[in-house]
């Protein structure tokens, strides 16, 4: 069926044909990747600024492609979302994350939380909550150990099913965080209506903060507002010591970024945590 499709596409504008074909190829490759276990997770430490050290990690998916090598998520998640494969990839991520928590537990790292990224598309299919609950149960993981990073756009959908799903996840004890905070929408009203516990200040703000006075003011205001609403603030993409110091001075709760650690393979996490204790 694929080669027939190819001939049909050849009829149309060649530029379009090429991008359509690339997409179809990637879709096929993604399906194969699911069948042959080509996905893996890397883990980036999230470090507390109030002396508590590493409290948690964020799981970031990668694709070990047989020809292209390690493919970053920005290159395949959009295709996975359009094709619906994100449901299966997302379920794999949930399972792999819970299995990894159980493995770290066995090594005495039972205080760690793990944040996973959820696509808005995953909320459009029923049963997300029960699939998460089943994985937690299967791997004997307390739901408080799992954090879910969601986007502002999901909350702006004003969808009752989404709102109820978030309420249920919160009631289970799962921590909900808003990812890339500040990039999506200027309306902050929605924050009052959802059970959010954490804001992740987008990397672009952290990057501009040192040079741009207005960005610095914005980050300071986000921290103040978040704390007034009893939300925690995590700053993403911290690469320089001066950024970390400024964020500490602003009262930011946690930081994440290359300055502390790049996302690491699971096997390197216990050693990294050990090295922080020294
Ligand atoms: P994100 O959730 O905002 O993740 C942070 C991204 O910034 C990661 O890129 C991380 O490697 C990178 N990063 C961390 N610290 C620094 C830093 O100090 N400097 C710079 N320049 N970058 C830093 P990554 O792993 O390529 O992920 C890209 C995006 O792909 C993620 O952005 C997230 O939106 C998405 N993604 C990753 N894993 C998943 C997943 O399992 N499911 C879904 N739906 N999306 C995922
Ligand atoms: Ca994230
Ligand atoms: Ca982010
Ligand atoms: Ca991002």
Short mmCIF file of C-alpha atoms in Angstrom, two decimals, residues 55-245:
data_model
loop_
_atom_site.label_atom_id
_atom_site.label_comp_id
_atom_site.label_asym_id
_atom_site.label_seq_id
_atom_site.Cartn_x
_atom_site.Cartn_y
_atom_site.Cartn_z
CA UNK A 55 14.44 15.93 44.82
CA UNK A 56 13.45 14.72 41.46
CA UNK A 57 14.15 14.14 37.82
CA UNK A 58 12.46 14.80 34.53
CA UNK A 59 12.15 11.93 32.07
CA UNK A 60 12.89 12.95 28.47
CA UNK A 61 12.22 10.52 25.66
CA UNK A 62 14.75 9.70 22.93
CA UNK A 63 14.54 7.54 19.86
CA UNK A 64 17.43 5.26 19.04
CA UNK A 65 16.88 5.10 15.28
CA UNK A 66 18.74 2.26 13.52
CA UNK A 67 20.07 4.62 10.81
CA UNK A 68 19.70 8.17 12.10
CA UNK A 69 21.06 7.53 15.58
CA UNK A 70 19.63 9.26 18.63
CA UNK A 71 16.68 11.40 17.49
CA UNK A 72 15.56 14.20 19.84
CA UNK A 73 11.88 14.43 20.77
CA UNK A 74 11.22 17.75 19.04
CA UNK A 75 11.79 15.92 15.75
CA UNK A 76 9.33 13.07 16.26
CA UNK A 77 6.77 14.05 18.93
CA UNK A 78 4.87 16.35 16.50
CA UNK A 79 4.62 13.51 13.95
CA UNK A 80 3.55 11.14 16.73
CA UNK A 81 0.86 13.62 17.79
CA UNK A 82 -0.51 14.03 14.27
CA UNK A 83 -0.59 10.30 13.59
CA UNK A 84 -2.02 9.28 16.95
CA UNK A 85 1.06 7.19 17.75
CA UNK A 86 1.64 9.53 20.71
CA UNK A 87 -0.87 7.44 22.67
CA UNK A 88 1.28 4.34 22.44
CA UNK A 89 4.55 6.20 22.84
CA UNK A 90 3.08 8.06 25.82
CA UNK A 91 1.94 4.80 27.40
CA UNK A 92 5.41 3.39 26.89
CA UNK A 93 6.88 6.46 28.63
CA UNK A 94 4.52 6.07 31.60
CA UNK A 95 5.41 2.39 31.95
CA UNK A 96 9.16 2.94 31.52
CA UNK A 97 9.14 5.80 34.04
CA UNK A 98 7.33 3.74 36.70
CA UNK A 99 9.63 0.77 36.07
CA UNK A 100 12.64 3.05 36.48
CA UNK A 101 11.33 4.46 39.77
CA UNK A 102 10.95 0.89 41.03
CA UNK A 103 14.55 0.13 40.01
CA UNK A 104 15.88 3.19 41.81
CA UNK A 105 13.81 2.23 44.86
CA UNK A 106 15.64 -1.06 44.92
CA UNK A 107 18.90 0.94 45.06
CA UNK A 108 17.73 3.01 48.01
CA UNK A 109 16.69 6.08 46.01
CA UNK A 110 13.08 5.95 47.13
CA UNK A 111 12.83 9.70 47.81
CA UNK A 112 13.07 10.68 44.14
CA UNK A 113 10.12 12.04 42.22
CA UNK A 114 9.91 11.63 38.47
CA UNK A 115 8.23 14.08 36.12
CA UNK A 116 6.99 12.96 32.74
CA UNK A 117 5.80 15.10 29.84
CA UNK A 118 2.26 14.57 28.60
CA UNK A 119 1.06 15.75 25.22
CA UNK A 120 -2.35 17.47 25.16
CA UNK A 121 -3.33 14.79 22.64
CA UNK A 122 -3.03 12.11 25.34
CA UNK A 123 -5.89 13.76 27.25
CA UNK A 124 -8.21 13.32 24.27
CA UNK A 125 -8.40 9.57 24.67
CA UNK A 126 -10.35 8.05 27.54
CA UNK A 127 -8.64 5.98 30.17
CA UNK A 128 -5.49 8.02 30.75
CA UNK A 129 -6.04 8.06 34.51
CA UNK A 130 -6.67 4.34 34.75
CA UNK A 131 -3.63 3.54 32.60
CA UNK A 132 -1.44 5.68 34.85
CA UNK A 133 -2.97 4.15 37.98
CA UNK A 134 -2.41 0.63 36.65
CA UNK A 135 1.27 1.28 35.96
CA UNK A 136 1.83 2.81 39.39
CA UNK A 137 0.19 -0.20 40.98
CA UNK A 138 2.07 -2.72 38.84
CA UNK A 139 5.40 -1.24 39.86
CA UNK A 140 4.35 -0.49 43.48
CA UNK A 141 5.00 3.24 43.12
CA UNK A 142 3.18 5.76 45.34
CA UNK A 143 1.38 8.27 43.15
CA UNK A 144 3.08 11.17 44.99
CA UNK A 145 6.31 10.13 43.30
CA UNK A 146 4.95 10.90 39.85
CA UNK A 147 4.70 14.42 38.45
CA UNK A 148 3.05 15.26 35.16
CA UNK A 149 4.19 18.20 33.05
CA UNK A 150 1.40 19.67 30.98
CA UNK A 151 1.16 22.71 28.73
CA UNK A 152 -0.76 25.93 29.13
CA UNK A 153 -2.54 25.17 25.86
CA UNK A 154 -4.17 22.11 27.44
CA UNK A 155 -5.70 24.26 30.19
CA UNK A 156 -6.87 26.86 27.69
CA UNK A 157 -8.94 24.27 25.83
CA UNK A 158 -11.64 24.72 28.50
CA UNK A 159 -12.65 21.15 28.11
CA UNK A 160 -14.63 19.51 30.89
CA UNK A 161 -13.07 16.12 30.36
CA UNK A 162 -9.60 17.66 30.72
CA UNK A 163 -10.61 19.54 33.87
CA UNK A 164 -12.04 16.38 35.45
CA UNK A 165 -9.01 14.33 34.49
CA UNK A 166 -6.71 16.88 36.14
CA UNK A 167 -8.87 16.93 39.27
CA UNK A 168 -8.68 13.14 39.49
CA UNK A 169 -4.92 13.04 38.98
CA UNK A 170 -4.48 15.69 41.67
CA UNK A 171 -6.76 13.82 44.06
CA UNK A 172 -4.60 10.71 43.53
CA UNK A 173 -1.64 12.74 44.77
CA UNK A 174 0.09 13.15 41.42
CA UNK A 175 1.78 16.57 41.13
CA UNK A 176 0.75 18.63 38.11
CA UNK A 177 3.23 21.15 36.68
CA UNK A 178 2.83 23.69 33.92
CA UNK A 179 5.70 23.31 31.47
CA UNK A 180 7.24 26.16 29.46
CA UNK A 181 5.33 28.60 31.65
CA UNK A 182 5.04 32.07 30.18
CA UNK A 183 5.41 31.15 26.53
CA UNK A 184 1.83 30.29 25.69
CA UNK A 185 -0.73 32.71 27.00
CA UNK A 186 -0.80 35.96 28.85
CA UNK A 187 -4.07 35.23 30.65
CA UNK A 188 -3.25 33.97 34.12
CA UNK A 189 -6.81 33.52 35.24
CA UNK A 190 -6.78 29.81 34.44
CA UNK A 191 -4.26 29.19 37.22
CA UNK A 192 -7.01 29.58 39.79
CA UNK A 193 -9.19 26.94 38.20
CA UNK A 194 -6.85 23.97 38.01
CA UNK A 195 -5.06 21.93 40.70
CA UNK A 196 -1.55 22.99 39.66
CA UNK A 197 1.38 22.69 42.08
CA UNK A 198 4.34 23.87 40.11
CA UNK A 199 5.29 26.30 37.35
CA UNK A 200 8.30 25.62 35.17
CA UNK A 201 9.65 28.92 33.92
CA UNK A 202 10.62 28.49 30.30
CA UNK A 203 14.27 28.37 29.32
CA UNK A 204 13.91 31.42 27.06
CA UNK A 205 13.31 33.63 30.12
CA UNK A 206 16.28 32.20 31.98
CA UNK A 207 18.40 32.77 28.89
CA UNK A 208 17.41 36.44 28.47
CA UNK A 209 17.24 37.27 32.16
CA UNK A 210 20.86 38.38 32.60
CA UNK A 211 20.87 40.83 29.69
CA UNK A 212 17.29 42.07 29.59
CA UNK A 213 15.98 44.09 32.51
CA UNK A 214 12.34 43.54 31.49
CA UNK A 215 12.77 39.75 31.38
CA UNK A 216 14.40 39.86 34.81
CA UNK A 217 11.38 41.79 36.12
CA UNK A 218 9.06 39.25 34.54
CA UNK A 219 10.77 36.27 36.18
CA UNK A 220 10.77 38.04 39.52
CA UNK A 221 7.03 38.71 39.12
CA UNK A 222 6.34 35.08 38.16
CA UNK A 223 8.09 33.84 41.32
CA UNK A 224 6.14 36.27 43.51
CA UNK A 225 2.83 35.44 41.87
CA UNK A 226 3.47 31.70 42.06
CA UNK A 227 4.29 31.88 45.76
CA UNK A 228 1.21 34.00 46.44
CA UNK A 229 -0.78 31.18 44.87
CA UNK A 230 1.22 28.60 46.87
CA UNK A 231 2.83 27.16 43.75
CA UNK A 232 6.44 26.07 43.49
CA UNK A 233 8.67 27.55 40.80
CA UNK A 234 11.23 25.57 38.82
CA UNK A 235 13.55 27.39 36.42
CA UNK A 236 14.50 25.46 33.29
CA UNK A 237 17.61 25.72 31.14
CA UNK A 238 19.96 27.06 33.80
CA UNK A 239 23.38 27.04 32.13
CA UNK A 240 25.37 29.62 34.07
CA UNK A 241 26.25 30.15 37.70
CA UNK A 242 25.13 33.78 37.47
CA UNK A 243 21.65 32.66 36.40
CA UNK A 244 21.48 30.28 39.34
CA UNK A 245 22.54 33.00 41.78
#
